[in-house]
Structures are given as C-alpha cells and as structure tokens.
Short mmCIF file of C-alpha atoms in Angstrom, two decimals:
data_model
loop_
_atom_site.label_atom_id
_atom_site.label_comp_id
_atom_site.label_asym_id
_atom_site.label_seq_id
_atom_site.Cartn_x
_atom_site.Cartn_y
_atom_site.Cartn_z
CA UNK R 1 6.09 -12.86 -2.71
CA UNK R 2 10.01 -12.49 -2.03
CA UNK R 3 12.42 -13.13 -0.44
CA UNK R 4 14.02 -10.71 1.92
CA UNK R 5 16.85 -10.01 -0.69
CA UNK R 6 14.37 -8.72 -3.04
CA UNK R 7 12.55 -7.49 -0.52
CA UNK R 8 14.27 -4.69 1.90
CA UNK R 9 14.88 -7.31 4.51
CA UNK R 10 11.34 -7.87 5.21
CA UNK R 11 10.58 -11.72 5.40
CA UNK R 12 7.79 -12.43 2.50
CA UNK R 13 4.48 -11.04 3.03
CA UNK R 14 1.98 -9.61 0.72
CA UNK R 15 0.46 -5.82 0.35
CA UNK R 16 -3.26 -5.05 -0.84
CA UNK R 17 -3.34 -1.72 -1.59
CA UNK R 18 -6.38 0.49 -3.45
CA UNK R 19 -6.27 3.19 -5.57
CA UNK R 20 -8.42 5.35 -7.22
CA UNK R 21 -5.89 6.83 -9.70
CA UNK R 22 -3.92 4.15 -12.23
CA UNK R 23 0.06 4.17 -11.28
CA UNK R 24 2.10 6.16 -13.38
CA UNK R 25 4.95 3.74 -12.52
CA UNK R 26 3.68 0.68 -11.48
CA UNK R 27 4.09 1.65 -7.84
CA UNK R 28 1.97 2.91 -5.54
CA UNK R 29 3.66 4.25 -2.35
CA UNK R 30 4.09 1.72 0.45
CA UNK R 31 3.94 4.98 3.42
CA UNK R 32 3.24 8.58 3.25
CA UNK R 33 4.54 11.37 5.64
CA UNK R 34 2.58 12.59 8.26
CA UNK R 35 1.35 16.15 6.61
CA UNK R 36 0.41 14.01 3.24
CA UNK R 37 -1.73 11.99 5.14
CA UNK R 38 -5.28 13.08 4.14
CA UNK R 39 -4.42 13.68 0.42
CA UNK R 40 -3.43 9.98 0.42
CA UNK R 41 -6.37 9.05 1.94
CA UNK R 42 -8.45 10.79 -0.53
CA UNK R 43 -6.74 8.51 -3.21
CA UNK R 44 -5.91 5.47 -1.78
CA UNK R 45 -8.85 3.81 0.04
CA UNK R 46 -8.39 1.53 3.17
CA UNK R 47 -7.94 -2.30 1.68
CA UNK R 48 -10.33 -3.06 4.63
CA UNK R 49 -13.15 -2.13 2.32
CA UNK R 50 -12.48 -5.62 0.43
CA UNK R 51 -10.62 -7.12 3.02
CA UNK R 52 -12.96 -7.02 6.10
CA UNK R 53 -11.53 -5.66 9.55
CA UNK R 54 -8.02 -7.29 9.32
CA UNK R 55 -7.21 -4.92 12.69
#
C-alpha cells in the first residue's frame, strides 16, 4: 500500500492479480486494450477464483 504520490493519484488500495506466466519485469499489466482482451484472459485468470465473487 501507498500513498497517492507513489501511487498515480489513486488513494491506497491493493491489486490481486493471477498469472499463469512469471513477470519478466516484476509487473504485470494493471489494464489491457480492448482487442487484447482474450489473449489476456488466457494468461491472467480472474482473482475471483481465490477471492470469491468480490462483484
């Protein structure tokens, strides 16, 4: 958690994100455009699967 200096502007909050394939960077990508949509599905799962049905 940040604060929103360190974090875009955003007040703190937390992301759980899944992925099938280990970050080359350390980063995984926080949105994708509309037309990469089902590749990023394929490799990063819905955190819903460990999170239950937060919406």
């Amino acid at each position: 958690l940040g604060n929103e200096d360190e974090n875009g502007g955003w007040a703190p909050h937390v992301h759980v994100q899944l992925s099938w394939e280990a970050p080359l960077d350390g980063d995984l990508p926080g949105v994708v455009r509309p037309e990469n949509r089902l590749e990023a599905l394929e490799k990063y799962p819905d955190p819903r699967l460990i999170c239950g049905p937060l919406y």
